[in-house]
PDB file of C-alpha atoms and ligand atoms in Angstrom:
ATOM      1  CA  MET A   1       0.006   0.003  -0.005  1.00  0.00           C
ATOM      2  CA  ALA A   2       1.557   3.240  -1.112  1.00  0.00           C
ATOM      3  CA  LEU A   3       0.770   5.999   1.344  1.00  0.00           C
ATOM      4  CA  ASP A   4       3.154   8.744   0.392  1.00  0.00           C
ATOM      5  CA  ALA A   5       2.889  10.233  -3.063  1.00  0.00           C
ATOM      6  CA  GLY A   6       2.995   7.089  -5.122  1.00  0.00           C
ATOM      7  CA  LEU A   7       0.871   4.363  -6.612  1.00  0.00           C
ATOM      8  CA  ALA A   8       0.949   0.725  -5.655  1.00  0.00           C
ATOM      9  CA  VAL A   9       2.331  -1.022  -8.731  1.00  0.00           C
ATOM     10  CA  ALA A  10       3.703  -4.462  -9.351  1.00  0.00           C
ATOM     11  CA  LEU A  11       7.380  -5.244  -9.129  1.00  0.00           C
ATOM     12  CA  ASP A  12       8.682  -7.217 -12.066  1.00  0.00           C
ATOM     13  CA  ALA A  13      11.142  -8.997  -9.764  1.00  0.00           C
ATOM     14  CA  GLY A  14      10.238 -12.498  -8.646  1.00  0.00           C
ATOM     15  CA  LEU A  15       9.535 -12.945  -4.971  1.00  0.00           C
ATOM     16  CA  ALA A  16      12.673 -15.026  -4.548  1.00  0.00           C
ATOM     17  CA  VAL A  17      14.862 -12.206  -5.886  1.00  0.00           C
ATOM     18  CA  ALA A  18      13.140  -9.687  -3.661  1.00  0.00           C
ATOM     19  CA  LEU A  19      13.673 -11.918  -0.644  1.00  0.00           C
ATOM     20  CA  ASP A  20      17.317 -12.473  -1.602  1.00  0.00           C
ATOM     21  CA  ALA A  21      17.859  -8.714  -1.829  1.00  0.00           C
ATOM     22  CA  ALA A  22      16.111  -8.084   1.442  1.00  0.00           C
ATOM     23  CA  LEU A  23      18.053 -10.814   3.177  1.00  0.00           C
ATOM     24  CA  ALA A  24      21.346  -9.645   1.649  1.00  0.00           C
ATOM     25  CA  ALA A  25      20.637  -6.104   2.774  1.00  0.00           C
ATOM     26  CA  ARG A  26      19.917  -7.360   6.302  1.00  0.00           C
ATOM     27  CA  LEU A  27      22.902  -9.632   6.528  1.00  0.00           C
ATOM     28  CA  SER A  28      25.687  -7.697   4.801  1.00  0.00           C
ATOM     29  CA  ALA A  29      28.266  -5.917   6.958  1.00  0.00           C
ATOM     30  CA  PRO A  30      26.555  -5.799  10.339  1.00  0.00           C
ATOM     31  CA  VAL A  31      28.878  -3.931  12.672  1.00  0.00           C
ATOM     32  CA  TRP A  32      27.062  -1.664  15.173  1.00  0.00           C
ATOM     33  CA  ARG A  33      23.699  -2.033  16.795  1.00  0.00           C
ATOM     34  CA  ILE A  34      22.295   1.210  18.199  1.00  0.00           C
ATOM     35  CA  GLY A  35      18.741   0.089  18.776  1.00  0.00           C
ATOM     36  CA  ALA A  36      19.356  -1.546  22.155  1.00  0.00           C
ATOM     37  CA  PRO A  37      16.869  -0.165  24.690  1.00  0.00           C
ATOM     38  CA  SER A  38      19.739   1.265  26.711  1.00  0.00           C
ATOM     39  CA  GLY A  39      20.773   3.271  23.699  1.00  0.00           C
ATOM     40  CA  GLU A  40      24.273   1.875  23.971  1.00  0.00           C
ATOM     41  CA  PHE A  41      26.268   1.008  20.897  1.00  0.00           C
ATOM     42  CA  ARG A  42      27.116  -2.658  20.896  1.00  0.00           C
ATOM     43  CA  ARG A  43      29.776  -4.452  18.877  1.00  0.00           C
ATOM     44  CA  ILE A  44      28.478  -7.648  17.270  1.00  0.00           C
ATOM     45  CA  PRO A  45      30.962 -10.504  17.899  1.00  0.00           C
ATOM     46  CA  ARG A  46      33.436 -11.074  15.093  1.00  0.00           C
ATOM     47  CA  ILE A  47      32.383 -14.686  14.579  1.00  0.00           C
ATOM     48  CA  ARG A  48      28.839 -13.566  13.715  1.00  0.00           C
ATOM     49  CA  CYS A  49      30.219 -11.006  11.252  1.00  0.00           C
ATOM     50  CA  ILE A  50      32.155 -13.774   9.445  1.00  0.00           C
ATOM     51  CA  ALA A  51      29.090 -16.009   9.311  1.00  0.00           C
ATOM     52  CA  PHE A  52      26.977 -13.114   8.054  1.00  0.00           C
ATOM     53  CA  ALA A  53      29.586 -12.242   5.410  1.00  0.00           C
ATOM     54  CA  ILE A  54      29.558 -15.739   3.990  1.00  0.00           C
ATOM     55  CA  VAL A  55      25.788 -15.909   3.817  1.00  0.00           C
ATOM     56  CA  ALA A  56      25.542 -12.371   2.450  1.00  0.00           C
ATOM     57  CA  THR A  57      28.015 -13.110  -0.365  1.00  0.00           C
ATOM     58  CA  ALA A  58      25.999 -16.161  -1.365  1.00  0.00           C
ATOM     59  CA  LEU A  59      22.773 -14.198  -1.346  1.00  0.00           C
ATOM     60  CA  ALA A  60      24.050 -10.908  -2.821  1.00  0.00           C
ATOM     61  CA  ALA A  61      25.429 -12.385  -5.991  1.00  0.00           C
ATOM     62  CA  PRO A  62      22.105 -13.407  -7.629  1.00  0.00           C
ATOM     63  CA  ALA A  63      20.355 -10.297  -6.371  1.00  0.00           C
ATOM     64  CA  ALA A  64      23.036  -8.029  -7.853  1.00  0.00           C
ATOM     65  CA  ARG A  65      22.871  -9.858 -11.194  1.00  0.00           C
ATOM     66  CA  ALA A  66      19.078  -9.533 -11.287  1.00  0.00           C
ATOM     67  CA  GLN A  67      19.063  -5.710 -11.528  1.00  0.00           C
ATOM     68  CA  SER A  68      20.439  -3.891 -14.499  1.00  0.00           C
ATOM     69  CA  ALA A  69      20.528  -0.297 -15.686  1.00  0.00           C
ATOM     70  CA  ASP A  70      19.886  -1.506 -19.244  1.00  0.00           C
ATOM     71  CA  VAL A  71      16.730  -3.337 -18.271  1.00  0.00           C
ATOM     72  CA  ALA A  72      15.581  -0.247 -16.378  1.00  0.00           C
ATOM     73  CA  ALA A  73      16.157   1.808 -19.551  1.00  0.00           C
ATOM     74  CA  LEU A  74      14.189  -0.777 -21.549  1.00  0.00           C
ATOM     75  CA  GLN A  75      11.316  -0.569 -19.047  1.00  0.00           C
ATOM     76  CA  VAL A  76      11.355   3.226 -19.350  1.00  0.00           C
ATOM     77  CA  ALA A  77      11.155   2.969 -23.165  1.00  0.00           C
ATOM     78  CA  LEU A  78       8.306   0.400 -23.003  1.00  0.00           C
ATOM     79  CA  ARG A  79       6.483   2.543 -20.449  1.00  0.00           C
ATOM     80  CA  ALA A  80       6.627   5.523 -22.857  1.00  0.00           C
ATOM     81  CA  HIS A  81       5.042   3.344 -25.487  1.00  0.00           C
ATOM     82  CA  GLY A  82       2.246   2.280 -23.055  1.00  0.00           C
ATOM     83  CA  LEU A  83       3.572  -1.304 -22.943  1.00  0.00           C
ATOM     84  CA  TYR A  84       4.869  -1.521 -19.358  1.00  0.00           C
ATOM     85  CA  ALA A  85       2.976  -0.232 -16.315  1.00  0.00           C
ATOM     86  CA  ALA A  86       4.885  -2.033 -13.544  1.00  0.00           C
ATOM     87  CA  THR A  87       7.794  -0.718 -11.454  1.00  0.00           C
ATOM     88  CA  ILE A  88      11.010   0.447 -13.066  1.00  0.00           C
ATOM     89  CA  ASP A  89      13.040  -2.107 -11.081  1.00  0.00           C
ATOM     90  CA  GLY A  90      15.714  -3.082 -13.570  1.00  0.00           C
ATOM     91  CA  VAL A  91      14.702  -6.804 -13.395  1.00  0.00           C
ATOM     92  CA  ASN A  92      13.996  -8.594 -16.633  1.00  0.00           C
ATOM     93  CA  GLY A  93      10.877 -10.372 -15.479  1.00  0.00           C
ATOM     94  CA  PRO A  94       7.776 -11.638 -17.275  1.00  0.00           C
ATOM     95  CA  LEU A  95       6.111  -8.205 -17.533  1.00  0.00           C
ATOM     96  CA  THR A  96       9.153  -6.702 -19.204  1.00  0.00           C
ATOM     97  CA  SER A  97       9.498  -9.467 -21.809  1.00  0.00           C
ATOM     98  CA  ALA A  98       5.729  -9.346 -22.431  1.00  0.00           C
ATOM     99  CA  GLY A  99       6.089  -5.639 -23.139  1.00  0.00           C
ATOM    100  CA  VAL A 100       8.975  -6.328 -25.540  1.00  0.00           C
ATOM    101  CA  ARG A 101       6.961  -9.008 -27.352  1.00  0.00           C
ATOM    102  CA  ARG A 102       3.972  -6.646 -27.803  1.00  0.00           C
ATOM    103  CA  PHE A 103       6.302  -3.917 -29.087  1.00  0.00           C
ATOM    104  CA  GLN A 104       7.953  -6.336 -31.496  1.00  0.00           C
ATOM    105  CA  ALA A 105       4.627  -7.608 -32.829  1.00  0.00           C
ATOM    106  CA  ARG A 106       3.384  -4.043 -33.249  1.00  0.00           C
ATOM    107  CA  ARG A 107       6.497  -3.137 -35.319  1.00  0.00           C
ATOM    108  CA  GLY A 108       6.565  -6.337 -37.369  1.00  0.00           C
ATOM    109  CA  LEU A 109       9.820  -7.532 -35.805  1.00  0.00           C
ATOM    110  CA  ALA A 110      10.739 -11.125 -34.878  1.00  0.00           C
ATOM    111  CA  VAL A 111       8.796 -11.697 -31.603  1.00  0.00           C
ATOM    112  CA  ASP A 112      11.280 -13.193 -29.136  1.00  0.00           C
ATOM    113  CA  GLY A 113      10.842 -10.922 -26.092  1.00  0.00           C
ATOM    114  CA  VAL A 114      14.518  -9.949 -26.240  1.00  0.00           C
ATOM    115  CA  ALA A 115      15.552  -6.291 -26.780  1.00  0.00           C
ATOM    116  CA  GLY A 116      18.288  -6.900 -29.355  1.00  0.00           C
ATOM    117  CA  PRO A 117      19.764  -4.290 -31.713  1.00  0.00           C
ATOM    118  CA  ALA A 118      16.747  -4.253 -34.087  1.00  0.00           C
ATOM    119  CA  THR A 119      14.247  -3.778 -31.262  1.00  0.00           C
ATOM    120  CA  ARG A 120      16.346  -1.025 -29.650  1.00  0.00           C
ATOM    121  CA  ARG A 121      16.644   0.694 -33.046  1.00  0.00           C
ATOM    122  CA  ALA A 122      12.847   0.538 -33.446  1.00  0.00           C
ATOM    123  CA  LEU A 123      12.511   2.178 -30.010  1.00  0.00           C
ATOM    124  CA  GLY A 124      13.984   5.292 -31.584  1.00  0.00           C
ATOM    125  CA  ARG A 125      15.663   7.916 -29.334  1.00  0.00           C
ATOM    126  CA  ARG A 126      14.511   5.941 -26.255  1.00  0.00           C
ATOM    127  CA  GLY A 127      16.433   2.891 -27.452  1.00  0.00           C
ATOM    128  CA  ARG A 128      19.857   4.576 -27.678  1.00  0.00           C
ATOM    129  CA  PRO A 129      22.691   5.396 -26.988  1.00  0.00           C
ATOM    130  CA  ARG A 130      24.117   2.670 -24.720  1.00  0.00           C
ATOM    131  CA  LEU A 131      25.217   3.828 -21.274  1.00  0.00           C
ATOM    132  CA  GLY A 132      28.877   4.724 -21.231  1.00  0.00           C
ATOM    133  CA  THR A 133      29.252   5.663 -24.917  1.00  0.00           C
ATOM    134  CA  ARG A 134      29.092   9.411 -24.211  1.00  0.00           C
ATOM    135  CA  VAL A 135      29.504  11.852 -21.316  1.00  0.00           C
ATOM    136  CA  LEU A 136      26.059  12.803 -20.032  1.00  0.00           C
ATOM    137  CA  SER A 137      25.136  16.296 -18.830  1.00  0.00           C
ATOM    138  CA  ALA A 138      21.996  18.438 -18.283  1.00  0.00           C
ATOM    139  CA  GLY A 139      19.697  18.445 -21.311  1.00  0.00           C
ATOM    140  CA  ALA A 140      20.644  14.939 -22.513  1.00  0.00           C
ATOM    141  CA  SER A 141      17.954  12.287 -23.076  1.00  0.00           C
ATOM    142  CA  GLY A 142      17.760   8.651 -24.122  1.00  0.00           C
ATOM    143  CA  TRP A 143      18.410   5.084 -23.047  1.00  0.00           C
ATOM    144  CA  ASP A 144      21.659   5.960 -21.267  1.00  0.00           C
ATOM    145  CA  VAL A 145      20.002   8.736 -19.216  1.00  0.00           C
ATOM    146  CA  ALA A 146      17.340   6.337 -17.995  1.00  0.00           C
ATOM    147  CA  GLY A 147      20.138   3.924 -16.986  1.00  0.00           C
ATOM    148  CA  LEU A 148      21.959   6.748 -15.198  1.00  0.00           C
ATOM    149  CA  GLN A 149      18.812   7.747 -13.276  1.00  0.00           C
ATOM    150  CA  PHE A 150      18.270   4.133 -12.159  1.00  0.00           C
ATOM    151  CA  LEU A 151      21.883   3.844 -10.957  1.00  0.00           C
ATOM    152  CA  LEU A 152      21.631   7.149  -9.088  1.00  0.00           C
ATOM    153  CA  GLU A 153      18.480   6.069  -7.173  1.00  0.00           C
ATOM    154  CA  ARG A 154      20.047   2.674  -6.395  1.00  0.00           C
ATOM    155  CA  HIS A 155      22.882   4.574  -4.756  1.00  0.00           C
ATOM    156  CA  GLY A 156      20.492   6.599  -2.638  1.00  0.00           C
ATOM    157  CA  PHE A 157      20.099   9.647  -4.877  1.00  0.00           C
ATOM    158  CA  PRO A 158      16.648   9.443  -6.392  1.00  0.00           C
ATOM    159  CA  SER A 159      15.875  12.241  -8.862  1.00  0.00           C
ATOM    160  CA  GLY A 160      12.115  12.036  -9.321  1.00  0.00           C
ATOM    161  CA  PRO A 161      10.640   9.998 -12.217  1.00  0.00           C
ATOM    162  CA  VAL A 162      13.016   7.739 -14.129  1.00  0.00           C
ATOM    163  CA  ASP A 163      12.042   9.006 -17.548  1.00  0.00           C
ATOM    164  CA  GLY A 164      15.210   9.176 -19.677  1.00  0.00           C
ATOM    165  CA  SER A 165      15.502  12.997 -19.506  1.00  0.00           C
ATOM    166  CA  LEU A 166      18.379  14.679 -17.667  1.00  0.00           C
ATOM    167  CA  GLY A 167      16.530  17.640 -16.255  1.00  0.00           C
ATOM    168  CA  PRO A 168      17.316  19.836 -13.213  1.00  0.00           C
ATOM    169  CA  ARG A 169      16.359  17.143 -10.651  1.00  0.00           C
ATOM    170  CA  THR A 170      18.575  14.506 -12.198  1.00  0.00           C
ATOM    171  CA  ASP A 171      21.382  17.070 -12.610  1.00  0.00           C
ATOM    172  CA  GLY A 172      21.078  17.907  -8.884  1.00  0.00           C
ATOM    173  CA  ALA A 173      21.077  14.227  -7.869  1.00  0.00           C
ATOM    174  CA  LEU A 174      24.096  13.601 -10.145  1.00  0.00           C
ATOM    175  CA  ARG A 175      26.069  16.433  -8.560  1.00  0.00           C
ATOM    176  CA  ARG A 176      25.134  15.344  -5.017  1.00  0.00           C
ATOM    177  CA  PHE A 177      26.230  11.764  -5.817  1.00  0.00           C
ATOM    178  CA  GLN A 178      29.537  12.990  -7.277  1.00  0.00           C
ATOM    179  CA  SER A 179      30.246  15.083  -4.212  1.00  0.00           C
ATOM    180  CA  TRP A 180      29.259  12.134  -1.949  1.00  0.00           C
ATOM    181  CA  ALA A 181      31.631   9.851  -3.894  1.00  0.00           C
ATOM    182  CA  GLY A 182      34.532  12.334  -3.643  1.00  0.00           C
ATOM    183  CA  LEU A 183      34.416  13.206  -7.348  1.00  0.00           C
ATOM    184  CA  ALA A 184      34.293  16.683  -8.917  1.00  0.00           C
ATOM    185  CA  ALA A 185      30.611  17.764  -8.698  1.00  0.00           C
ATOM    186  CA  ASP A 186      30.587  18.941 -12.289  1.00  0.00           C
ATOM    187  CA  GLY A 187      27.357  17.321 -13.473  1.00  0.00           C
ATOM    188  CA  LEU A 188      29.219  15.415 -16.141  1.00  0.00           C
ATOM    189  CA  ALA A 189      28.514  11.653 -16.001  1.00  0.00           C
ATOM    190  CA  GLY A 190      31.641  10.200 -17.623  1.00  0.00           C
ATOM    191  CA  PRO A 191      33.707   7.056 -16.963  1.00  0.00           C
ATOM    192  CA  ALA A 192      34.722   7.966 -13.373  1.00  0.00           C
ATOM    193  CA  THR A 193      31.129   8.635 -12.274  1.00  0.00           C
ATOM    194  CA  LEU A 194      29.739   5.614 -14.042  1.00  0.00           C
ATOM    195  CA  SER A 195      32.385   3.280 -12.600  1.00  0.00           C
ATOM    196  CA  ARG A 196      31.413   4.385  -9.093  1.00  0.00           C
ATOM    197  CA  LEU A 197      27.702   4.022  -9.909  1.00  0.00           C
ATOM    198  CA  ARG A 198      28.238   0.495 -11.239  1.00  0.00           C
ATOM    199  CA  GLY A 199      29.612  -0.604  -7.870  1.00  0.00           C
ATOM    200  CA  PRO A 200      27.387  -1.919  -5.038  1.00  0.00           C
ATOM    201  CA  PRO A 201      25.059   0.629  -3.441  1.00  0.00           C
ATOM    202  CA  PRO A 202      25.921   1.877   0.105  1.00  0.00           C
ATOM    203  CA  THR A 203      24.526   0.044   3.116  1.00  0.00           C
ATOM    204  CA  SER A 204      23.790   1.226   6.684  1.00  0.00           C
ATOM    205  CA  PRO A 205      26.639   0.630   9.129  1.00  0.00           C
ATOM    206  CA  LEU A 206      24.108   0.903  12.000  1.00  0.00           C
ATOM    207  CA  ILE A 207      21.217  -1.259  13.042  1.00  0.00           C
ATOM    208  CA  PHE A 208      18.206   0.638  14.407  1.00  0.00           C
ATOM    209  CA  ALA A 209      15.322  -0.077  16.756  1.00  0.00           C
ATOM    210  CA  LEU A 210      11.822   0.068  15.273  1.00  0.00           C
ATOM    211  CA  PRO A 211      10.493   3.679  15.637  1.00  0.00           C
ATOM    212  CA  VAL A 212       7.016   2.310  16.159  1.00  0.00           C
ATOM    213  CA  SER A 213       5.773  -1.220  16.833  1.00  0.00           C
ATOM    214  CA  ALA A 214       3.863  -1.920  13.611  1.00  0.00           C
ATOM    215  CA  PRO A 215       4.421  -4.020  10.535  1.00  0.00           C
ATOM    216  CA  VAL A 216       6.165  -2.386   7.567  1.00  0.00           C
ATOM    217  CA  GLY A 217       3.968  -1.351   4.628  1.00  0.00           C
ATOM    218  CA  ASP A 218       5.767  -0.038   1.578  1.00  0.00           C
ATOM    219  CA  GLY A 219       9.425  -0.996   1.591  1.00  0.00           C
ATOM    220  CA  PHE A 220      12.655   0.724   0.470  1.00  0.00           C
ATOM    221  CA  GLY A 221      13.360   0.600  -3.249  1.00  0.00           C
ATOM    222  CA  PRO A 222      11.886   1.309  -6.702  1.00  0.00           C
ATOM    223  CA  ARG A 223       8.219   2.211  -6.674  1.00  0.00           C
ATOM    224  CA  GLY A 224       6.357   2.944  -9.900  1.00  0.00           C
ATOM    225  CA  ASN A 225       8.644   5.004 -12.052  1.00  0.00           C
ATOM    226  CA  SER A 226      10.308   6.553  -8.989  1.00  0.00           C
ATOM    227  CA  PHE A 227      12.036   5.417  -5.819  1.00  0.00           C
ATOM    228  CA  HIS A 228      10.856   5.050  -2.227  1.00  0.00           C
ATOM    229  CA  GLY A 229      13.789   6.203  -0.110  1.00  0.00           C
ATOM    230  CA  GLY A 230      12.473   4.765   3.180  1.00  0.00           C
ATOM    231  CA  VAL A 231       9.973   2.397   4.730  1.00  0.00           C
ATOM    232  CA  ASP A 232       6.350   3.158   5.641  1.00  0.00           C
ATOM    233  CA  PHE A 233       4.674   2.102   8.868  1.00  0.00           C
ATOM    234  CA  PRO A 234       0.915   2.447   8.406  1.00  0.00           C
ATOM    235  CA  VAL A 235      -0.312   3.472  11.881  1.00  0.00           C
ATOM    236  CA  ALA A 236      -3.203   5.538  13.215  1.00  0.00           C
ATOM    237  CA  ALA A 237      -2.805   9.294  13.476  1.00  0.00           C
ATOM    238  CA  GLY A 238      -1.577  10.181  16.928  1.00  0.00           C
ATOM    239  CA  THR A 239       0.477   7.006  17.448  1.00  0.00           C
ATOM    240  CA  ARG A 240       3.563   7.740  19.469  1.00  0.00           C
ATOM    241  CA  ILE A 241       6.830   7.664  17.420  1.00  0.00           C
ATOM    242  CA  ALA A 242      10.146   6.926  19.081  1.00  0.00           C
ATOM    243  CA  ALA A 243      13.790   7.640  18.185  1.00  0.00           C
ATOM    244  CA  ALA A 244      15.295   4.613  16.443  1.00  0.00           C
ATOM    245  CA  GLY A 245      18.681   5.042  18.089  1.00  0.00           C
ATOM    246  CA  ARG A 246      21.028   7.321  20.089  1.00  0.00           C
ATOM    247  CA  GLY A 247      21.743  10.692  18.596  1.00  0.00           C
ATOM    248  CA  CYS A 248      20.848  14.353  18.571  1.00  0.00           C
ATOM    249  CA  VAL A 249      18.052  16.127  16.657  1.00  0.00           C
ATOM    250  CA  SER A 250      19.421  18.083  13.693  1.00  0.00           C
ATOM    251  CA  PHE A 251      16.027  19.162  12.286  1.00  0.00           C
ATOM    252  CA  ALA A 252      12.538  19.445  13.797  1.00  0.00           C
ATOM    253  CA  GLY A 253       9.866  21.376  11.883  1.00  0.00           C
ATOM    254  CA  TRP A 254       8.112  21.710   8.523  1.00  0.00           C
ATOM    255  CA  SER A 255       9.949  20.149   5.602  1.00  0.00           C
ATOM    256  CA  SER A 256       9.788  21.738   2.171  1.00  0.00           C
ATOM    257  CA  GLY A 257      10.562  18.342   0.618  1.00  0.00           C
ATOM    258  CA  GLY A 258       7.087  16.746   0.991  1.00  0.00           C
ATOM    259  CA  PHE A 259       7.784  15.121   4.402  1.00  0.00           C
ATOM    260  CA  GLY A 260       5.425  17.542   6.191  1.00  0.00           C
ATOM    261  CA  LYS A 261       6.316  17.751   9.896  1.00  0.00           C
ATOM    262  CA  LEU A 262       9.718  16.133  10.044  1.00  0.00           C
ATOM    263  CA  VAL A 263      12.319  15.134  12.619  1.00  0.00           C
ATOM    264  CA  VAL A 264      15.845  14.253  11.640  1.00  0.00           C
ATOM    265  CA  ILE A 265      18.262  12.691  14.114  1.00  0.00           C
ATOM    266  CA  GLU A 266      22.014  12.645  13.613  1.00  0.00           C
ATOM    267  CA  HIS A 267      23.676   9.420  14.745  1.00  0.00           C
ATOM    268  CA  ARG A 268      27.290   8.334  14.530  1.00  0.00           C
ATOM    269  CA  LEU A 269      29.217   7.058  11.484  1.00  0.00           C
ATOM    270  CA  GLY A 270      27.578   9.621   9.189  1.00  0.00           C
ATOM    271  CA  MET A 271      24.080   8.209   9.616  1.00  0.00           C
ATOM    272  CA  THR A 272      20.845  10.198  10.035  1.00  0.00           C
ATOM    273  CA  SER A 273      17.311   8.898  10.580  1.00  0.00           C
ATOM    274  CA  TRP A 274      14.224  10.754   9.248  1.00  0.00           C
ATOM    275  CA  TYR A 275      10.674  10.643  10.574  1.00  0.00           C
ATOM    276  CA  GLY A 276       8.126  12.118   8.125  1.00  0.00           C
ATOM    277  CA  HIS A 277       4.453  13.088   7.927  1.00  0.00           C
ATOM    278  CA  LEU A 278       4.166  13.597  11.731  1.00  0.00           C
ATOM    279  CA  SER A 279       1.119  15.305  13.258  1.00  0.00           C
ATOM    280  CA  ALA A 280       3.057  16.593  16.286  1.00  0.00           C
ATOM    281  CA  ILE A 281       6.738  17.036  17.127  1.00  0.00           C
ATOM    282  CA  ALA A 282       7.940  16.557  20.716  1.00  0.00           C
ATOM    283  CA  VAL A 283      11.657  17.467  20.346  1.00  0.00           C
ATOM    284  CA  HIS A 284      13.692  20.496  19.347  1.00  0.00           C
ATOM    285  CA  ARG A 285      16.860  20.951  17.307  1.00  0.00           C
ATOM    286  CA  ALA A 286      19.878  19.819  19.429  1.00  0.00           C
ATOM    287  CA  THR A 287      17.706  17.626  21.708  1.00  0.00           C
ATOM    288  CA  CYS A 288      19.700  14.452  22.329  1.00  0.00           C
ATOM    289  CA  VAL A 289      17.813  11.106  22.478  1.00  0.00           C
ATOM    290  CA  VAL A 290      18.292   7.413  22.884  1.00  0.00           C
ATOM    291  CA  ALA A 291      16.385   4.569  21.193  1.00  0.00           C
ATOM    292  CA  GLY A 292      12.808   4.668  22.457  1.00  0.00           C
ATOM    293  CA  THR A 293      12.722   8.384  23.380  1.00  0.00           C
ATOM    294  CA  PRO A 294       9.358   9.810  22.115  1.00  0.00           C
ATOM    295  CA  ILE A 295       9.925  12.357  19.372  1.00  0.00           C
ATOM    296  CA  GLY A 296       6.421  13.003  18.092  1.00  0.00           C
ATOM    297  CA  ARG A 297       3.163  11.526  16.851  1.00  0.00           C
ATOM    298  CA  ALA A 298       2.226   9.954  13.508  1.00  0.00           C
ATOM    299  CA  GLY A 299       0.107  11.893  11.048  1.00  0.00           C
ATOM    300  CA  SER A 300      -0.385  12.592   7.414  1.00  0.00           C
ATOM    301  CA  THR A 301       1.234  15.985   6.902  1.00  0.00           C
ATOM    302  CA  GLY A 302       3.045  16.849   3.685  1.00  0.00           C
ATOM    303  CA  ARG A 303       2.816  14.730   0.525  1.00  0.00           C
ATOM    304  CA  SER A 304       0.832  11.844   2.033  1.00  0.00           C
ATOM    305  CA  THR A 305      -2.424  10.056   1.308  1.00  0.00           C
ATOM    306  CA  GLY A 306      -3.122   8.648   4.764  1.00  0.00           C
ATOM    307  CA  PRO A 307      -1.743   8.400   8.306  1.00  0.00           C
ATOM    308  CA  HIS A 308       1.624   6.601   8.486  1.00  0.00           C
ATOM    309  CA  LEU A 309       5.208   7.077   9.499  1.00  0.00           C
ATOM    310  CA  HIS A 310       7.739   7.429   6.674  1.00  0.00           C
ATOM    311  CA  PHE A 311      11.062   6.319   8.176  1.00  0.00           C
ATOM    312  CA  GLU A 312      14.259   6.872   6.267  1.00  0.00           C
ATOM    313  CA  THR A 313      17.945   6.329   7.014  1.00  0.00           C
ATOM    314  CA  ARG A 314      20.743   8.103   5.171  1.00  0.00           C
ATOM    315  CA  LEU A 315      24.503   7.614   5.055  1.00  0.00           C
ATOM    316  CA  ARG A 316      26.208  10.969   4.561  1.00  0.00           C
ATOM    317  CA  GLY A 317      23.100  12.014   2.631  1.00  0.00           C
ATOM    318  CA  ALA A 318      22.611   8.836   0.573  1.00  0.00           C
ATOM    319  CA  ALA A 319      19.299   7.051   1.304  1.00  0.00           C
ATOM    320  CA  VAL A 320      20.099   3.509   2.424  1.00  0.00           C
ATOM    321  CA  ALA A 321      17.828   0.556   3.269  1.00  0.00           C
ATOM    322  CA  PRO A 322      17.023   0.804   7.006  1.00  0.00           C
ATOM    323  CA  ARG A 323      18.347  -2.143   9.051  1.00  0.00           C
ATOM    324  CA  PHE A 324      16.478  -3.251  12.142  1.00  0.00           C
TER     325      PHE A 324
HETATM  326 ZN1  LIG B   1       7.251   6.569   2.578  1.00  0.00          ZN
END
């Protein structure tokens, strides 16, 4: 159920892949737990880290292979032709190949469900050029721009709709990513930027406590033709929301970014946690908290279609999958 500014749409990934990705995200590189009720940081024993690393490697490999910037670009092109209405998830699933087959039949091409050179040529400007064959900057459009947008959101820098057009929002996300990655923030996506974007996305070095005891609704990841940078907890308006770990409040007030009443807590290791769409805020800037400290109440303020908590975690500004 999509509660904040999005539609509930099908993922083209199989359930097994989604579970692999979720497990891999949970299991990879666990180092610090900050959600202990005492609020103390706790080192997880080395032996568990090694065991986690082995399992994570086994699980991460198929999940990483399953997502591709090229498939995302293909989904964007099919979507523009009205042949793909599911999520731009970069996974070549049955809905994507069905869209390709319908496009091929429509254009009198061999119907094999594979987007080879002839099919990409028939997609026109949305079918080319391949990612990496030119340096991208503001104003560019095409297959490679859609791939770039997908890679940016996977790395925690969503730029609005993945639509194959490098407008101001994508330009801003590109420059923020470059700065985050220690590259010159010049808005030029060339080999250095692409090589960083083709690596694994960042993960949270901290494990958090649940900010509210409720099941998770919408998860972290691609949603529709956009990206959900956090997780949603559908709860009644007025439900008490707690800090998810030890830290100090760096923002408490109205957000211009669609989060409505928002609290942001700064933790250690470059992490921040975000609590959006609140109906009431119980802390001030510079208030220091531990896991479980009440920080406000759930609501539906900002860009929201119903009462819920939008909870987000960021690593030096990059949205990362929350770990509990
Ligand atoms: Zn949300």
